[in-house]
Amino acid sequence: MQDSISSIDLKILKQLQDDCSLTAAQLADRIGLSQSPCWRRVNRLEQEGFIHKRVALLDAEKLGMDVVVFCTVNLSVHGRQSLEEFEEAVRRLPEVTECYTMTGTMDYMLKIVTRDIRHYEQFVRTFLSQMPGIQEIHSNVAVTTIKNTTALPLDTQLD
Amino acid sequence: MQDSISSIDLKILKQLQDDCSLTAAQLADRIGLSQSPCWRRVNRLEQEGFIHKRVALLDAEKLGMDVVVFCTVNLSVHGRQSLEEFEEAVRRLPEVTECYTMTGTMDYMLKIVTRDIRHYEQFVRTFLSQMPGIQEIHSNVAVTTIKNTTALPLDTQLD
DNA sequence: GCTGAAACCGATAGGAA
DNA sequence: TTCCTATCGGTTTCAGC
């Protein structure tokens, strides 16, 4: 699925995943190109889907939403039905910001963001524990954020 | 640390954390306000730090960077020195996109993004295993992404 | 505080090198 | 392809409410 992508496109992507509020001229400056071709490339990258969306990252602490819990879940019933029910519910719940199926002993890994531990507790009770087929839930609470970035490690693409 | 924030500001933040490429007019439309005050609010929210930054989210799959591993680490030496060394290293490494200190039995939770499992293996060998004071490393590999959003669950603020 | 309009500046597209 | 230029539209400011 990996389309070929030029090193100049990579430079553009690296800049934009750090700051997408740059003007075309600023971006062009930083990568050593002039505005028009730079802008054209950005457009192409968007149309081809390399750039998925542009979002504002908010300050979780200032907004009082800085409790992060990693939660692993096992389902006892592995029928297609209960899996899809679970996944659909997960997609609907805004507190679940990430969810993956996993190798190994757990079925799902969830990243959950809430206002405080009590709210998390409530979330587990009213949602997770209610889901059919849930066997085990392990909650791992984060204390301090050392690093948190949405930037993909594109540097390692070039090797 | 939670400053008071009006429900109209919350509407703005909810829109922008979903799409920050909206023009001031479009944004104003969606929240039922006109351009000037809307723009003023966005500016204030930025200056006050509620909006941290604006970034482009890239398509990890198209870029061949879609292996996600959650990795828990225990350090055997808990001196301030080795902790800060570890954390500083983590901040420098682009493959580590998130890192938290944790309650419970593990010291750190890392989210690591790489091109493939072999590259992850290499990453663990050349970085993680080399770090002084590392006692245990557990790698949990994600298979499928069910959900992945950067949007904070602001809906639950209002209760 | 919000509204509306006016001025400015950058984004966008076309054409020449 | 990139560069240059003209137009168009958004951003930003300000006076009035």
mmCIF file of C-alpha atoms (C1' of nucleotides) in Angstrom:
data_model
loop_
_atom_site.group_PDB
_atom_site.id
_atom_site.type_symbol
_atom_site.label_atom_id
_atom_site.label_comp_id
_atom_site.label_asym_id
_atom_site.label_seq_id
_atom_site.Cartn_x
_atom_site.Cartn_y
_atom_site.Cartn_z
ATOM 1 C CA MET A 1 0.000 0.000 0.000
ATOM 2 C CA GLN A 2 3.046 2.230 0.207
ATOM 3 C CA ASP A 3 3.042 4.544 -2.792
ATOM 4 C CA SER A 4 6.345 6.000 -3.836
ATOM 5 C CA ILE A 5 6.884 9.452 -2.418
ATOM 6 C CA SER A 6 9.669 11.901 -3.156
ATOM 7 C CA SER A 7 11.988 13.271 -0.509
ATOM 8 C CA ILE A 8 10.652 16.751 -1.112
ATOM 9 C CA ASP A 9 7.129 15.508 -0.425
ATOM 10 C CA LEU A 10 8.416 13.936 2.756
ATOM 11 C CA LYS A 11 9.820 17.301 3.820
ATOM 12 C CA ILE A 12 6.431 18.868 3.251
ATOM 13 C CA LEU A 13 4.669 16.169 5.249
ATOM 14 C CA LYS A 14 7.142 16.507 8.112
ATOM 15 C CA GLN A 15 6.487 20.216 8.324
ATOM 16 C CA LEU A 16 2.731 19.909 8.099
ATOM 17 C CA GLN A 17 2.444 17.214 10.717
ATOM 18 C CA ASP A 18 4.232 19.593 13.054
ATOM 19 C CA ASP A 19 2.360 22.731 12.030
ATOM 20 C CA CYS A 20 -0.327 22.947 9.385
ATOM 21 C CA SER A 21 -1.052 26.621 9.967
ATOM 22 C CA LEU A 22 1.947 27.616 7.878
ATOM 23 C CA THR A 23 1.188 29.713 4.833
ATOM 24 C CA ALA A 24 2.233 28.364 1.461
ATOM 25 C CA ALA A 25 5.060 30.891 1.372
ATOM 26 C CA GLN A 26 6.396 29.929 4.801
ATOM 27 C CA LEU A 27 6.242 26.270 3.950
ATOM 28 C CA ALA A 28 7.950 26.884 0.615
ATOM 29 C CA ASP A 29 10.698 28.810 2.394
ATOM 30 C CA ARG A 30 11.414 26.044 4.856
ATOM 31 C CA ILE A 31 11.770 23.352 2.263
ATOM 32 C CA GLY A 32 13.587 25.490 -0.294
ATOM 33 C CA LEU A 33 10.955 25.793 -2.980
ATOM 34 C CA SER A 34 8.748 28.582 -4.194
ATOM 35 C CA GLN A 35 5.124 28.994 -3.395
ATOM 36 C CA SER A 36 3.264 27.657 -6.395
ATOM 37 C CA PRO A 37 4.938 24.270 -6.790
ATOM 38 C CA CYS A 38 4.904 23.848 -3.056
ATOM 39 C CA TRP A 39 1.214 24.567 -2.871
ATOM 40 C CA ARG A 40 0.556 22.217 -5.777
ATOM 41 C CA ARG A 41 2.358 19.411 -3.996
ATOM 42 C CA VAL A 42 0.401 19.957 -0.819
ATOM 43 C CA ASN A 43 -2.797 19.758 -2.815
ATOM 44 C CA ARG A 44 -1.729 16.559 -4.482
ATOM 45 C CA LEU A 45 -0.731 15.030 -1.168
ATOM 46 C CA GLU A 46 -4.167 15.856 0.167
ATOM 47 C CA GLN A 47 -6.003 14.481 -2.843
ATOM 48 C CA GLU A 48 -3.979 11.295 -2.835
ATOM 49 C CA GLY A 49 -4.829 10.842 0.819
ATOM 50 C CA PHE A 50 -1.378 11.124 2.362
ATOM 51 C CA ILE A 51 -2.746 14.015 4.366
ATOM 52 C CA HIS A 52 -5.793 12.631 6.086
ATOM 53 C CA LYS A 53 -7.097 15.670 7.914
ATOM 54 C CA ARG A 54 -6.038 18.846 9.662
ATOM 55 C CA VAL A 55 -6.930 19.176 13.301
ATOM 56 C CA ALA A 56 -6.362 21.417 16.286
ATOM 57 C CA LEU A 57 -4.672 19.725 19.226
ATOM 58 C CA LEU A 58 -6.105 21.004 22.488
ATOM 59 C CA ASP A 59 -4.509 21.336 25.888
ATOM 60 C CA ALA A 60 -5.970 18.400 27.803
ATOM 61 C CA GLU A 61 -4.786 19.710 31.145
ATOM 62 C CA LYS A 62 -6.313 23.157 30.722
ATOM 63 C CA LEU A 63 -9.563 21.513 29.695
ATOM 64 C CA GLY A 64 -9.502 19.183 32.654
ATOM 65 C CA MET A 65 -9.394 16.065 30.518
ATOM 66 C CA ASP A 66 -5.996 14.790 31.449
ATOM 67 C CA VAL A 67 -6.648 11.385 32.937
ATOM 68 C CA VAL A 68 -5.330 8.771 30.518
ATOM 69 C CA VAL A 69 -6.006 5.095 31.074
ATOM 70 C CA PHE A 70 -4.804 2.189 28.983
ATOM 71 C CA CYS A 71 -7.278 -0.573 29.294
ATOM 72 C CA THR A 72 -6.972 -4.119 28.017
ATOM 73 C CA VAL A 73 -10.067 -6.155 27.410
ATOM 74 C CA ASN A 74 -10.752 -9.825 26.857
ATOM 75 C CA LEU A 75 -13.995 -11.022 25.363
ATOM 76 C CA SER A 76 -15.226 -14.447 26.367
ATOM 77 C CA VAL A 77 -17.461 -14.922 23.346
ATOM 78 C CA HIS A 78 -15.566 -14.534 20.133
ATOM 79 C CA GLY A 79 -18.473 -14.716 17.737
ATOM 80 C CA ARG A 80 -18.443 -12.195 14.933
ATOM 81 C CA GLN A 81 -21.559 -10.618 16.376
ATOM 82 C CA SER A 82 -20.160 -9.653 19.758
ATOM 83 C CA LEU A 83 -16.903 -8.404 18.259
ATOM 84 C CA GLU A 84 -18.628 -6.032 15.927
ATOM 85 C CA GLU A 85 -20.998 -4.864 18.620
ATOM 86 C CA PHE A 86 -18.068 -4.085 20.844
ATOM 87 C CA GLU A 87 -16.177 -2.253 18.115
ATOM 88 C CA GLU A 88 -19.180 -0.238 17.078
ATOM 89 C CA ALA A 89 -19.773 0.826 20.668
ATOM 90 C CA VAL A 90 -16.138 1.793 21.010
ATOM 91 C CA ARG A 91 -16.348 4.014 17.933
ATOM 92 C CA ARG A 92 -19.341 5.805 19.359
ATOM 93 C CA LEU A 93 -17.842 6.539 22.756
ATOM 94 C CA PRO A 94 -15.833 9.773 22.744
ATOM 95 C CA GLU A 95 -13.880 8.765 25.851
ATOM 96 C CA VAL A 96 -12.264 5.957 23.883
ATOM 97 C CA THR A 97 -9.724 7.794 21.761
ATOM 98 C CA GLU A 98 -7.908 4.714 20.494
ATOM 99 C CA CYS A 99 -8.722 1.047 20.159
ATOM 100 C CA TYR A 100 -6.688 -1.784 18.668
ATOM 101 C CA THR A 101 -6.979 -5.518 18.387
ATOM 102 C CA MET A 102 -3.856 -7.116 19.778
ATOM 103 C CA THR A 103 -1.642 -10.136 19.472
ATOM 104 C CA GLY A 104 -0.989 -12.116 22.620
ATOM 105 C CA THR A 105 -3.255 -12.600 25.571
ATOM 106 C CA MET A 106 -5.518 -9.596 25.400
ATOM 107 C CA ASP A 107 -8.125 -8.998 22.712
ATOM 108 C CA TYR A 108 -8.303 -5.201 22.694
ATOM 109 C CA MET A 109 -6.208 -2.312 23.867
ATOM 110 C CA LEU A 110 -8.138 0.881 24.564
ATOM 111 C CA LYS A 111 -6.833 4.332 25.318
ATOM 112 C CA ILE A 112 -9.379 6.198 27.367
ATOM 113 C CA VAL A 113 -9.348 9.886 28.237
ATOM 114 C CA THR A 114 -11.534 11.228 31.019
ATOM 115 C CA ARG A 115 -11.773 14.113 33.430
ATOM 116 C CA ASP A 116 -10.795 12.231 36.555
ATOM 117 C CA ILE A 117 -10.526 8.768 38.015
ATOM 118 C CA ARG A 118 -14.074 8.839 39.333
ATOM 119 C CA HIS A 119 -15.359 9.581 35.888
ATOM 120 C CA TYR A 120 -13.276 6.719 34.538
ATOM 121 C CA GLU A 121 -14.701 4.406 37.152
ATOM 122 C CA GLN A 122 -18.176 5.482 36.124
ATOM 123 C CA PHE A 123 -17.295 4.950 32.482
ATOM 124 C CA VAL A 124 -16.126 1.398 33.148
ATOM 125 C CA ARG A 125 -19.265 0.614 35.122
ATOM 126 C CA THR A 126 -21.796 2.083 32.764
ATOM 127 C CA PHE A 127 -20.156 1.019 29.545
ATOM 128 C CA LEU A 128 -17.414 -1.541 29.648
ATOM 129 C CA SER A 129 -18.881 -3.827 32.269
ATOM 130 C CA GLN A 130 -22.239 -3.732 30.485
ATOM 131 C CA MET A 131 -20.861 -4.979 27.180
ATOM 132 C CA PRO A 132 -21.868 -8.571 26.448
ATOM 133 C CA GLY A 133 -19.058 -11.089 26.421
ATOM 134 C CA ILE A 134 -16.556 -9.099 28.442
ATOM 135 C CA GLN A 135 -14.394 -11.468 30.424
ATOM 136 C CA GLU A 136 -11.519 -9.424 31.786
ATOM 137 C CA ILE A 137 -10.678 -5.753 32.069
ATOM 138 C CA HIS A 138 -7.285 -4.451 33.171
ATOM 139 C CA SER A 139 -6.884 -0.730 33.725
ATOM 140 C CA ASN A 140 -3.471 0.879 33.654
ATOM 141 C CA VAL A 141 -3.561 4.489 34.716
ATOM 142 C CA ALA A 142 -1.054 6.993 33.381
ATOM 143 C CA VAL A 143 0.411 9.400 35.905
ATOM 144 C CA THR A 144 2.637 11.755 33.941
ATOM 145 C CA THR A 145 2.890 12.418 30.233
ATOM 146 C CA ILE A 146 6.516 12.310 29.148
ATOM 147 C CA LYS A 147 5.775 12.626 25.467
ATOM 148 C CA ASN A 148 2.699 12.850 23.291
ATOM 149 C CA THR A 149 2.917 13.538 19.584
ATOM 150 C CA THR A 150 0.807 12.776 16.540
ATOM 151 C CA ALA A 151 3.799 13.014 14.213
ATOM 152 C CA LEU A 152 4.723 9.811 12.411
ATOM 153 C CA PRO A 153 8.457 8.987 12.431
ATOM 154 C CA LEU A 154 9.020 9.805 8.775
ATOM 155 C CA ASP A 155 12.759 10.253 9.299
ATOM 156 C CA THR A 156 13.145 6.522 9.503
ATOM 157 C CA GLN A 157 11.641 6.161 6.052
ATOM 158 C CA LEU A 158 14.831 7.208 4.346
ATOM 159 C CA ASP A 159 17.200 4.861 6.128
ATOM 160 C CA MET B 1 -5.848 24.214 36.244
ATOM 161 C CA GLN B 2 -9.241 24.111 34.556
ATOM 162 C CA ASP B 3 -10.154 27.619 33.502
ATOM 163 C CA SER B 4 -13.810 28.359 33.008
ATOM 164 C CA ILE B 5 -14.852 28.080 29.401
ATOM 165 C CA SER B 6 -18.134 28.985 27.814
ATOM 166 C CA SER B 7 -20.303 26.530 25.933
ATOM 167 C CA ILE B 8 -19.793 28.512 22.756
ATOM 168 C CA ASP B 9 -16.041 28.207 23.142
ATOM 169 C CA LEU B 10 -16.523 24.490 23.624
ATOM 170 C CA LYS B 11 -18.416 24.336 20.339
ATOM 171 C CA ILE B 12 -15.538 26.069 18.613
ATOM 172 C CA LEU B 13 -13.003 23.702 20.124
ATOM 173 C CA LYS B 14 -15.060 20.669 19.145
ATOM 174 C CA GLN B 15 -15.165 21.830 15.551
ATOM 175 C CA LEU B 16 -11.500 22.710 15.371
ATOM 176 C CA GLN B 17 -10.292 19.466 16.866
ATOM 177 C CA ASP B 18 -12.189 17.737 14.085
ATOM 178 C CA ASP B 19 -11.177 20.103 11.287
ATOM 179 C CA CYS B 20 -9.007 23.157 11.660
ATOM 180 C CA SER B 21 -8.959 23.994 7.957
ATOM 181 C CA LEU B 22 -12.358 25.647 8.239
ATOM 182 C CA THR B 23 -12.455 29.314 7.352
ATOM 183 C CA ALA B 24 -13.647 31.728 9.988
ATOM 184 C CA ALA B 25 -16.910 32.128 8.096
ATOM 185 C CA GLN B 26 -17.548 28.383 7.858
ATOM 186 C CA LEU B 27 -16.773 27.942 11.531
ATOM 187 C CA ALA B 28 -19.010 30.855 12.435
ATOM 188 C CA ASP B 29 -21.814 29.317 10.392
ATOM 189 C CA ARG B 30 -21.609 25.977 12.125
ATOM 190 C CA ILE B 31 -21.753 27.359 15.606
ATOM 191 C CA GLY B 32 -24.341 30.031 14.832
ATOM 192 C CA LEU B 33 -22.232 33.133 15.190
ATOM 193 C CA SER B 34 -20.833 35.659 12.768
ATOM 194 C CA GLN B 35 -17.279 35.854 11.592
ATOM 195 C CA SER B 36 -15.738 38.592 13.689
ATOM 196 C CA PRO B 37 -16.632 37.379 17.168
ATOM 197 C CA CYS B 38 -15.951 33.821 16.123
ATOM 198 C CA TRP B 39 -12.503 34.769 14.896
ATOM 199 C CA ARG B 40 -11.873 36.734 18.060
ATOM 200 C CA ARG B 41 -12.741 33.720 20.188
ATOM 201 C CA VAL B 42 -10.484 31.424 18.212
ATOM 202 C CA ASN B 43 -7.647 33.871 18.682
ATOM 203 C CA ARG B 44 -8.245 34.113 22.388
ATOM 204 C CA LEU B 45 -8.438 30.343 22.720
ATOM 205 C CA GLU B 46 -5.092 30.121 20.966
ATOM 206 C CA GLN B 47 -3.446 32.808 23.064
ATOM 207 C CA GLU B 48 -4.750 31.326 26.292
ATOM 208 C CA GLY B 49 -3.325 27.985 25.259
ATOM 209 C CA PHE B 50 -6.503 25.954 24.922
ATOM 210 C CA ILE B 51 -5.505 25.344 21.343
ATOM 211 C CA HIS B 52 -2.025 23.957 21.557
ATOM 212 C CA LYS B 53 -1.152 23.534 17.919
ATOM 213 C CA ARG B 54 -2.587 22.750 14.512
ATOM 214 C CA VAL B 55 -1.268 19.706 12.758
ATOM 215 C CA ALA B 56 -1.844 17.576 9.694
ATOM 216 C CA LEU B 57 -2.696 13.956 10.440
ATOM 217 C CA LEU B 58 -1.100 11.676 7.867
ATOM 218 C CA ASP B 59 -2.230 8.307 6.566
ATOM 219 C CA ALA B 60 0.052 5.899 8.389
ATOM 220 C CA GLU B 61 -0.866 3.002 6.156
ATOM 221 C CA LYS B 62 -0.165 4.819 2.909
ATOM 222 C CA LEU B 63 3.172 5.917 4.319
ATOM 223 C CA GLY B 64 4.029 2.405 5.424
ATOM 224 C CA MET B 65 4.254 3.349 9.088
ATOM 225 C CA ASP B 66 1.367 1.360 10.433
ATOM 226 C CA VAL B 67 2.922 -0.989 12.956
ATOM 227 C CA VAL B 68 1.865 0.121 16.423
ATOM 228 C CA VAL B 69 3.374 -1.454 19.523
ATOM 229 C CA PHE B 70 2.516 -0.721 23.120
ATOM 230 C CA CYS B 71 5.544 -1.388 25.200
ATOM 231 C CA THR B 72 5.812 -1.417 28.978
ATOM 232 C CA VAL B 73 9.158 -0.859 30.608
ATOM 233 C CA ASN B 74 10.507 -1.398 34.097
ATOM 234 C CA LEU B 75 13.674 0.303 35.243
ATOM 235 C CA SER B 76 15.749 -1.466 37.873
ATOM 236 C CA VAL B 77 17.558 1.666 39.013
ATOM 237 C CA HIS B 78 15.164 4.343 40.130
ATOM 238 C CA GLY B 79 17.656 7.126 40.718
ATOM 239 C CA ARG B 80 16.650 10.507 39.407
ATOM 240 C CA GLN B 81 19.554 10.349 36.999
ATOM 241 C CA SER B 82 18.522 7.239 35.114
ATOM 242 C CA LEU B 83 14.876 8.303 34.956
ATOM 243 C CA GLU B 84 15.705 11.598 33.340
ATOM 244 C CA GLU B 85 18.147 9.987 30.954
ATOM 245 C CA PHE B 86 15.468 7.568 29.872
ATOM 246 C CA GLU B 87 12.858 10.261 29.442
ATOM 247 C CA GLU B 88 15.185 12.512 27.511
ATOM 248 C CA ALA B 89 16.050 9.664 25.158
ATOM 249 C CA VAL B 90 12.383 8.893 24.659
ATOM 250 C CA ARG B 91 11.681 12.495 23.698
ATOM 251 C CA ARG B 92 14.408 12.400 21.076
ATOM 252 C CA LEU B 93 13.286 9.183 19.421
ATOM 253 C CA PRO B 94 10.663 9.805 16.739
ATOM 254 C CA GLU B 95 9.450 6.208 16.842
ATOM 255 C CA VAL B 96 8.182 6.774 20.371
ATOM 256 C CA THR B 97 5.041 8.786 19.810
ATOM 257 C CA GLU B 98 3.744 8.572 23.367
ATOM 258 C CA CYS B 99 5.248 7.872 26.749
ATOM 259 C CA TYR B 100 3.669 7.899 30.196
ATOM 260 C CA THR B 101 4.694 7.001 33.701
ATOM 261 C CA MET B 102 2.233 4.548 35.140
ATOM 262 C CA THR B 103 0.679 3.382 38.360
ATOM 263 C CA GLY B 104 0.935 -0.308 39.153
ATOM 264 C CA THR B 105 3.662 -2.694 38.204
ATOM 265 C CA MET B 106 5.188 -1.075 35.148
ATOM 266 C CA ASP B 107 7.181 2.149 35.189
ATOM 267 C CA TYR B 108 6.537 3.415 31.686
ATOM 268 C CA MET B 109 4.072 2.828 28.885
ATOM 269 C CA LEU B 110 5.364 3.624 25.416
ATOM 270 C CA LYS B 111 3.488 3.767 22.154
ATOM 271 C CA ILE B 112 5.848 3.035 19.320
ATOM 272 C CA VAL B 113 5.171 3.421 15.614
ATOM 273 C CA THR B 114 7.403 1.755 13.048
ATOM 274 C CA ARG B 115 7.371 0.518 9.484
ATOM 275 C CA ASP B 116 7.290 -3.194 10.258
ATOM 276 C CA ILE B 117 7.982 -5.710 12.956
ATOM 277 C CA ARG B 118 11.577 -6.153 11.900
ATOM 278 C CA HIS B 119 12.147 -2.454 12.280
ATOM 279 C CA TYR B 120 10.554 -2.585 15.703
ATOM 280 C CA GLU B 121 12.810 -5.459 16.684
ATOM 281 C CA GLN B 122 15.792 -3.408 15.542
ATOM 282 C CA PHE B 123 14.504 -0.414 17.472
ATOM 283 C CA VAL B 124 14.228 -2.427 20.671
ATOM 284 C CA ARG B 125 17.729 -3.826 20.228
ATOM 285 C CA THR B 126 19.529 -0.643 19.346
ATOM 286 C CA PHE B 127 17.691 1.632 21.722
ATOM 287 C CA LEU B 128 15.595 0.110 24.462
ATOM 288 C CA SER B 129 17.904 -2.726 25.385
ATOM 289 C CA GLN B 130 20.847 -0.332 25.451
ATOM 290 C CA MET B 131 19.315 2.015 27.993
ATOM 291 C CA PRO B 132 20.943 1.750 31.421
ATOM 292 C CA GLY B 133 18.724 0.406 34.177
ATOM 293 C CA ILE B 134 16.197 -1.369 31.989
ATOM 294 C CA GLN B 135 14.889 -4.418 33.788
ATOM 295 C CA GLU B 136 11.898 -5.624 31.845
ATOM 296 C CA ILE B 137 10.338 -4.886 28.488
ATOM 297 C CA HIS B 138 6.954 -6.198 27.396
ATOM 298 C CA SER B 139 5.848 -5.597 23.821
ATOM 299 C CA ASN B 140 2.188 -5.729 22.858
ATOM 300 C CA VAL B 141 1.681 -5.528 19.137
ATOM 301 C CA ALA B 142 -1.464 -4.005 17.673
ATOM 302 C CA VAL B 143 -3.023 -5.859 14.769
ATOM 303 C CA THR B 144 -5.948 -3.758 13.612
ATOM 304 C CA THR B 145 -6.895 -0.185 14.370
ATOM 305 C CA ILE B 146 -10.533 -0.003 15.390
ATOM 306 C CA LYS B 147 -10.422 3.664 16.312
ATOM 307 C CA ASN B 148 -7.816 6.395 16.425
ATOM 308 C CA THR B 149 -8.694 9.988 17.148
ATOM 309 C CA THR B 150 -6.945 12.995 18.631
ATOM 310 C CA ALA B 151 -10.224 14.589 19.693
ATOM 311 C CA LEU B 152 -10.714 15.011 23.419
ATOM 312 C CA PRO B 153 -14.158 13.939 24.726
ATOM 313 C CA LEU B 154 -15.382 17.465 25.364
ATOM 314 C CA ASP B 155 -19.022 16.364 25.338
ATOM 315 C CA THR B 156 -18.567 14.875 28.761
ATOM 316 C CA GLN B 157 -17.509 18.272 30.117
ATOM 317 C CA LEU B 158 -21.033 19.560 30.291
ATOM 318 C CA ASP B 159 -22.646 16.737 32.231
ATOM 319 C "C1'" DG C 1 -20.179 41.685 24.057
ATOM 320 C "C1'" DC C 2 -22.048 41.384 18.408
ATOM 321 C "C1'" DT C 3 -22.621 43.276 13.551
ATOM 322 C "C1'" DG C 4 -21.250 44.882 9.138
ATOM 323 C "C1'" DA C 5 -18.054 46.816 6.055
ATOM 324 C "C1'" DA C 6 -13.663 48.135 4.455
ATOM 325 C "C1'" DA C 7 -8.600 47.283 3.717
ATOM 326 C "C1'" DC C 8 -5.150 44.235 3.457
ATOM 327 C "C1'" DC C 9 -2.814 40.172 2.675
ATOM 328 C "C1'" DG C 10 -2.284 35.494 1.239
ATOM 329 C "C1'" DA C 11 -4.153 31.728 -1.577
ATOM 330 C "C1'" DT C 12 -5.094 30.227 -6.087
ATOM 331 C "C1'" DA C 13 -4.709 29.637 -11.056
ATOM 332 C "C1'" DG C 14 -2.937 30.802 -15.604
ATOM 333 C "C1'" DG C 15 0.812 31.706 -18.582
ATOM 334 C "C1'" DA C 16 5.831 32.209 -19.693
ATOM 335 C "C1'" DA C 17 10.398 30.390 -19.216
ATOM 336 C "C1'" DT D 1 8.679 21.131 -13.876
ATOM 337 C "C1'" DT D 2 9.340 26.208 -11.642
ATOM 338 C "C1'" DC D 3 8.602 31.154 -11.598
ATOM 339 C "C1'" DC D 4 5.854 35.423 -12.135
ATOM 340 C "C1'" DT D 5 1.744 37.864 -12.046
ATOM 341 C "C1'" DA D 6 -3.147 38.914 -11.609
ATOM 342 C "C1'" DT D 7 -7.350 37.943 -9.468
ATOM 343 C "C1'" DC D 8 -10.117 36.292 -6.007
ATOM 344 C "C1'" DG D 9 -11.381 35.321 -1.351
ATOM 345 C "C1'" DG D 10 -10.376 35.168 3.520
ATOM 346 C "C1'" DT D 11 -8.527 37.421 7.360
ATOM 347 C "C1'" DT D 12 -8.258 41.209 10.158
ATOM 348 C "C1'" DT D 13 -9.468 45.590 11.897
ATOM 349 C "C1'" DC D 14 -12.452 49.246 13.136
ATOM 350 C "C1'" DA D 15 -16.534 52.030 13.748
ATOM 351 C "C1'" DG D 16 -21.312 51.578 15.146
ATOM 352 C "C1'" DC D 17 -24.756 49.039 17.869
#
